[in-house]
Coordinates of C-alpha atoms in Angstrom, one line a residue:
M119 CA 12.6 4.9 8.6
S120 CA 16.0 3.2 8.3
N121 CA 16.8 0.4 5.8
N122 CA 17.2 -2.0 8.7
D123 CA 13.6 -1.7 10.0
F124 CA 12.6 -4.9 8.2
G125 CA 16.2 -6.1 7.5
I126 CA 18.6 -8.8 8.7
N127 CA 20.2 -6.6 11.4
K128 CA 17.1 -6.9 13.6
T129 CA 18.4 -10.1 15.2
R130 CA 17.4 -10.6 18.9
N131 CA 20.9 -10.5 20.5
S132 CA 24.1 -8.8 19.6
G133 CA 26.3 -12.0 19.6
K134 CA 23.9 -13.6 17.2
N135 CA 23.8 -10.4 15.1
I136 CA 27.6 -10.4 14.7
Q137 CA 27.7 -14.1 13.8
T138 CA 24.9 -13.5 11.2
R139 CA 26.7 -10.6 9.6
F140 CA 29.9 -12.7 9.4
Y141 CA 28.1 -15.5 7.5
L142 CA 26.2 -13.0 5.4
N143 CA 29.4 -11.4 4.2
F144 CA 31.2 -14.8 3.7
T145 CA 28.3 -16.2 1.7
V146 CA 27.9 -13.2 -0.5
F147 CA 31.7 -13.3 -1.2
T148 CA 31.7 -17.0 -2.1
T149 CA 28.3 -17.5 -3.8
G150 CA 27.0 -14.1 -4.7
K151 CA 23.9 -14.8 -2.6
S152 CA 23.2 -13.5 0.8
F153 CA 22.9 -15.7 3.8
F154 CA 19.5 -14.2 4.4
D155 CA 18.3 -15.7 1.1
K156 CA 19.3 -19.2 2.4
M157 CA 17.7 -18.9 5.8
P158 CA 14.6 -21.1 6.3
T159 CA 11.3 -19.3 6.1
K160 CA 7.8 -20.1 7.1
S161 CA 4.5 -18.7 5.9
L162 CA 2.0 -17.0 8.2
V163 CA -1.6 -16.0 7.4
L164 CA -2.8 -12.7 8.8
T165 CA -6.5 -11.7 8.7
V166 CA -7.3 -8.1 9.5
A167 CA -10.8 -6.9 10.4
R168 CA -12.4 -3.7 11.6
H169 CA -14.8 -3.8 14.5
G170 CA -18.6 -3.7 14.0
E171 CA -20.8 -0.6 14.0
T172 CA -21.4 1.5 17.1
D173 CA -23.9 4.3 17.7
A174 CA -21.1 6.8 17.2
N175 CA -20.3 5.3 13.8
K176 CA -24.0 5.6 12.9
E177 CA -24.1 9.2 14.0
G178 CA -20.8 10.0 12.1
R179 CA -18.8 10.8 15.3
L180 CA -15.1 10.3 15.8
Q181 CA -14.6 7.8 18.6
G182 CA -10.8 7.6 18.8
Q183 CA -9.9 6.0 22.1
M184 CA -13.4 6.5 23.6
D185 CA -14.6 3.1 24.8
T186 CA -17.9 2.6 22.9
F187 CA -19.9 -0.5 22.4
L188 CA -21.3 -2.4 19.4
N189 CA -24.9 -1.5 18.6
E190 CA -27.4 -4.2 17.6
F191 CA -26.5 -3.9 13.9
G192 CA -22.8 -4.0 14.8
M193 CA -23.4 -7.3 16.6
R194 CA -25.1 -8.7 13.5
Q195 CA -22.2 -7.4 11.3
A196 CA -19.7 -9.2 13.6
K197 CA -21.7 -12.4 13.5
A198 CA -21.9 -12.3 9.7
A199 CA -18.1 -11.7 9.5
G200 CA -17.7 -14.7 11.8
K201 CA -19.8 -16.9 9.5
A202 CA -17.8 -15.7 6.5
L203 CA -14.6 -16.7 8.3
K204 CA -15.9 -19.8 10.0
D205 CA -13.7 -22.2 8.0
V206 CA -10.5 -20.3 8.9
T207 CA -8.7 -21.9 11.8
F208 CA -7.2 -19.1 13.8
H209 CA -4.3 -20.2 16.0
Q210 CA -4.1 -16.8 17.7
A211 CA -6.3 -13.7 17.9
Y212 CA -5.5 -10.1 18.8
T213 CA -7.7 -7.1 19.5
S214 CA -7.3 -3.7 21.0
D215 CA -8.4 -3.1 24.5
L216 CA -11.4 -1.1 23.4
E217 CA -14.7 -2.9 23.8
R218 CA -16.0 -2.5 20.3
A219 CA -13.0 -4.3 18.8
N220 CA -12.8 -6.9 21.6
K221 CA -16.5 -7.9 21.3
T222 CA -16.2 -8.2 17.5
C223 CA -13.2 -10.4 17.9
Q224 CA -15.0 -12.6 20.4
I225 CA -18.0 -13.1 18.1
I226 CA -15.8 -14.0 15.1
V227 CA -13.8 -16.5 17.1
D228 CA -17.0 -18.0 18.6
E229 CA -18.4 -18.6 15.1
N230 CA -15.3 -20.6 14.1
K231 CA -16.1 -24.2 13.1
S232 CA -12.7 -25.7 14.0
P233 CA -11.1 -23.3 16.4
A234 CA -7.6 -23.7 17.8
I235 CA -8.4 -21.1 20.4
T236 CA -11.4 -19.9 22.4
S237 CA -12.6 -16.3 22.8
E238 CA -11.2 -16.4 26.4
Q239 CA -7.7 -16.7 24.8
I240 CA -7.9 -13.5 22.7
I241 CA -5.0 -11.2 23.5
Q242 CA -5.7 -7.5 24.0
D243 CA -2.9 -5.3 22.8
E244 CA -2.7 -1.5 23.1
L245 CA -0.5 -1.3 20.0
I246 CA -3.6 -1.8 17.9
K247 CA -5.8 0.7 19.7
E248 CA -7.5 3.3 17.7
R249 CA -5.8 6.6 17.0
N250 CA -6.2 9.2 19.7
F251 CA -8.1 12.0 18.1
G252 CA -7.7 14.4 21.0
E253 CA -10.0 17.4 20.9
F254 CA -11.9 15.8 18.0
E255 CA -13.2 12.8 19.9
N256 CA -17.0 12.6 20.2
K257 CA -17.3 15.3 17.6
L258 CA -19.1 14.9 14.3
V259 CA -16.9 14.3 11.3
S260 CA -18.4 17.5 9.8
E261 CA -17.3 19.4 13.0
R262 CA -13.8 18.1 12.7
Q263 CA -13.6 19.1 9.1
A264 CA -14.7 22.6 9.9
M265 CA -12.1 22.8 12.7
V266 CA -9.3 21.6 10.5
K267 CA -10.3 24.2 7.8
A268 CA -10.4 26.9 10.3
A269 CA -6.9 26.0 11.5
N270 CA -5.6 25.8 7.9
P271 CA -7.5 28.6 6.0
N272 CA -4.9 28.7 3.2
S273 CA -4.9 25.0 2.5
E274 CA -7.5 24.0 -0.1
N275 CA -6.6 20.3 -0.3
M276 CA -6.0 19.5 3.3
N277 CA -6.2 15.7 4.1
F278 CA -8.1 15.6 7.4
F279 CA -6.3 12.5 8.5
D280 CA -2.9 14.3 8.1
F281 CA -3.9 16.9 10.6
T282 CA -2.8 16.3 14.2
P283 CA -5.3 17.5 16.7
K284 CA -4.4 19.0 20.1
T285 CA -3.6 16.3 22.6
G286 CA -4.0 13.7 19.8
E287 CA -1.7 11.4 17.9
S288 CA -0.2 12.1 14.6
R289 CA -0.5 9.6 11.7
E290 CA 3.2 8.8 12.1
T291 CA 2.8 7.9 15.8
V292 CA -0.1 5.5 15.0
R293 CA 1.9 4.0 12.0
K294 CA 4.8 3.3 14.4
R295 CA 2.5 1.3 16.6
A296 CA 1.1 -0.6 13.6
R297 CA 4.6 -1.3 12.4
E298 CA 5.7 -2.6 15.8
F299 CA 2.7 -4.8 16.1
L300 CA 3.2 -6.4 12.6
T301 CA 7.0 -6.9 12.9
T302 CA 7.2 -8.1 16.5
V303 CA 3.9 -9.4 17.8
V304 CA 2.4 -10.9 14.6
A305 CA 5.8 -12.2 13.2
K306 CA 6.5 -14.1 16.4
N307 CA 3.5 -16.3 15.8
V308 CA 5.4 -18.0 13.1
E309 CA 6.9 -20.1 15.9
L310 CA 3.6 -21.6 16.7
D311 CA 3.3 -25.4 16.1
A312 CA 1.3 -25.2 12.9
E313 CA 2.3 -25.6 9.2
S314 CA 1.1 -22.0 8.4
P315 CA 0.0 -20.3 11.6
S316 CA -3.2 -18.2 11.1
V317 CA -3.6 -15.0 13.1
L318 CA -6.7 -12.8 13.5
M319 CA -6.4 -9.1 14.2
V320 CA -9.5 -7.0 15.0
S321 CA -8.8 -3.3 15.2
H322 CA -10.0 0.2 14.1
G323 CA -10.2 2.2 10.9
G324 CA -7.5 4.7 11.9
L325 CA -5.0 2.0 13.0
I326 CA -5.7 -0.2 10.0
R327 CA -5.2 2.7 7.6
E328 CA -1.7 3.2 9.0
L329 CA -1.0 -0.6 9.0
Y330 CA -1.8 -0.5 5.2
V331 CA 0.7 2.2 4.7
V332 CA 3.3 -0.1 6.3
I333 CA 2.2 -3.1 4.2
F334 CA 1.6 -1.5 0.8
D335 CA 4.1 1.4 0.8
E336 CA 6.9 0.3 3.1
L337 CA 6.9 -3.5 2.5
R338 CA 5.8 -3.0 -1.2
C339 CA 3.0 -5.5 -1.0
D340 CA 1.2 -5.7 -4.3
F341 CA -2.6 -5.1 -4.4
P342 CA -4.8 -8.0 -5.4
T343 CA -6.0 -8.1 -9.1
A344 CA -9.1 -6.1 -9.8
T345 CA -8.3 -3.7 -6.9
K346 CA -9.3 -0.1 -7.6
P347 CA -7.2 2.9 -6.5
G348 CA -8.1 3.8 -3.0
D349 CA -9.7 0.5 -2.1
H350 CA -7.3 0.1 0.8
E351 CA -8.5 3.3 2.3
R352 CA -12.2 2.2 2.3
I353 CA -12.3 0.4 5.6
I354 CA -15.9 -0.2 6.5
N355 CA -17.2 -1.9 9.7
T356 CA -16.2 -5.7 9.8
S357 CA -14.6 -5.6 6.4
W358 CA -11.7 -8.0 6.4
S359 CA -8.4 -8.5 4.5
R360 CA -6.0 -11.5 4.3
F361 CA -2.2 -11.4 3.9
I362 CA 0.3 -14.1 3.5
L363 CA 3.7 -13.3 5.2
E364 CA 6.9 -15.2 4.5
I365 CA 9.0 -14.9 7.7
C366 CA 12.6 -15.8 8.3
M367 CA 12.7 -18.4 11.1
D368 CA 16.1 -17.3 12.3
T369 CA 15.5 -13.5 12.6
L370 CA 11.7 -13.3 12.5
D371 CA 12.0 -10.7 9.8
I372 CA 9.3 -10.4 7.2
K373 CA 10.8 -11.4 3.9
T374 CA 7.8 -11.1 1.6
I375 CA 4.1 -10.2 2.0
R376 CA 1.2 -10.9 -0.3
C377 CA -2.4 -9.6 -0.2
E378 CA -4.9 -12.3 -1.1
V379 CA -8.1 -10.4 -0.1
L380 CA -8.6 -6.7 0.5
G381 CA -11.5 -5.1 2.3
N382 CA -14.0 -7.9 1.7
S383 CA -17.5 -7.0 2.9
D384 CA -19.6 -9.5 1.0
H385 CA -21.0 -10.8 4.3
L386 CA -22.8 -7.5 4.7
N387 CA -24.9 -7.9 1.5
G388 CA -28.5 -8.0 2.4
L389 CA -27.8 -7.3 6.1
E390 CA -30.2 -4.6 7.3

């Protein structure tokens, strides 16, 4: 990834880009501070949640881009997540075009006490669709692990998520989708008429895992206090996280990002 993926040169037209670079160089020369540091910023709140349980989840099957539905327990998980987030006013909500994520998002929005949007206004975006697992889809996780081991007999510590199945997506491809969604779709919501626009994103374990690589590794977001190693990789059904993004109003670049909540699943306590 280039140094400009999140930088100032991502302005939206070339004339503006040339002008911005001129002021950037002049300001650094005269004050020692970049023009980017002086640009106005605005905060945006992003809540990320995984969909509720499906029968395939319960059976330990890889769903990938198969269009599966929430089971009865998954519906209750989504409702519990909605109650946990009921006091958060969402100004925009996004979900993948797969039913399990879309239904979860609808339930969360419908539980909101002071909604700025309705469930009919949820936007479906293929960028946050689950990873395509190719030949592994609808197979048990144990079957996938056996197939990966058979394909890599000399690798003792193979990370199964790193293996790209036939006709499936690589982690890097999914990460690119997650990065694009964060830096273009989410960031643009800072232009909404709200002091700190609040955005809900409901997606899938594989996509969220790659989104967290972008957030924590590429954008160098710090983990919340008391976070244990590997907590960001434990993405259970309807767990949710909250991030505060500081976004440059001129370029829509993400200047800083902070994680307030990571993988909260308290709403599932006692749910059977």
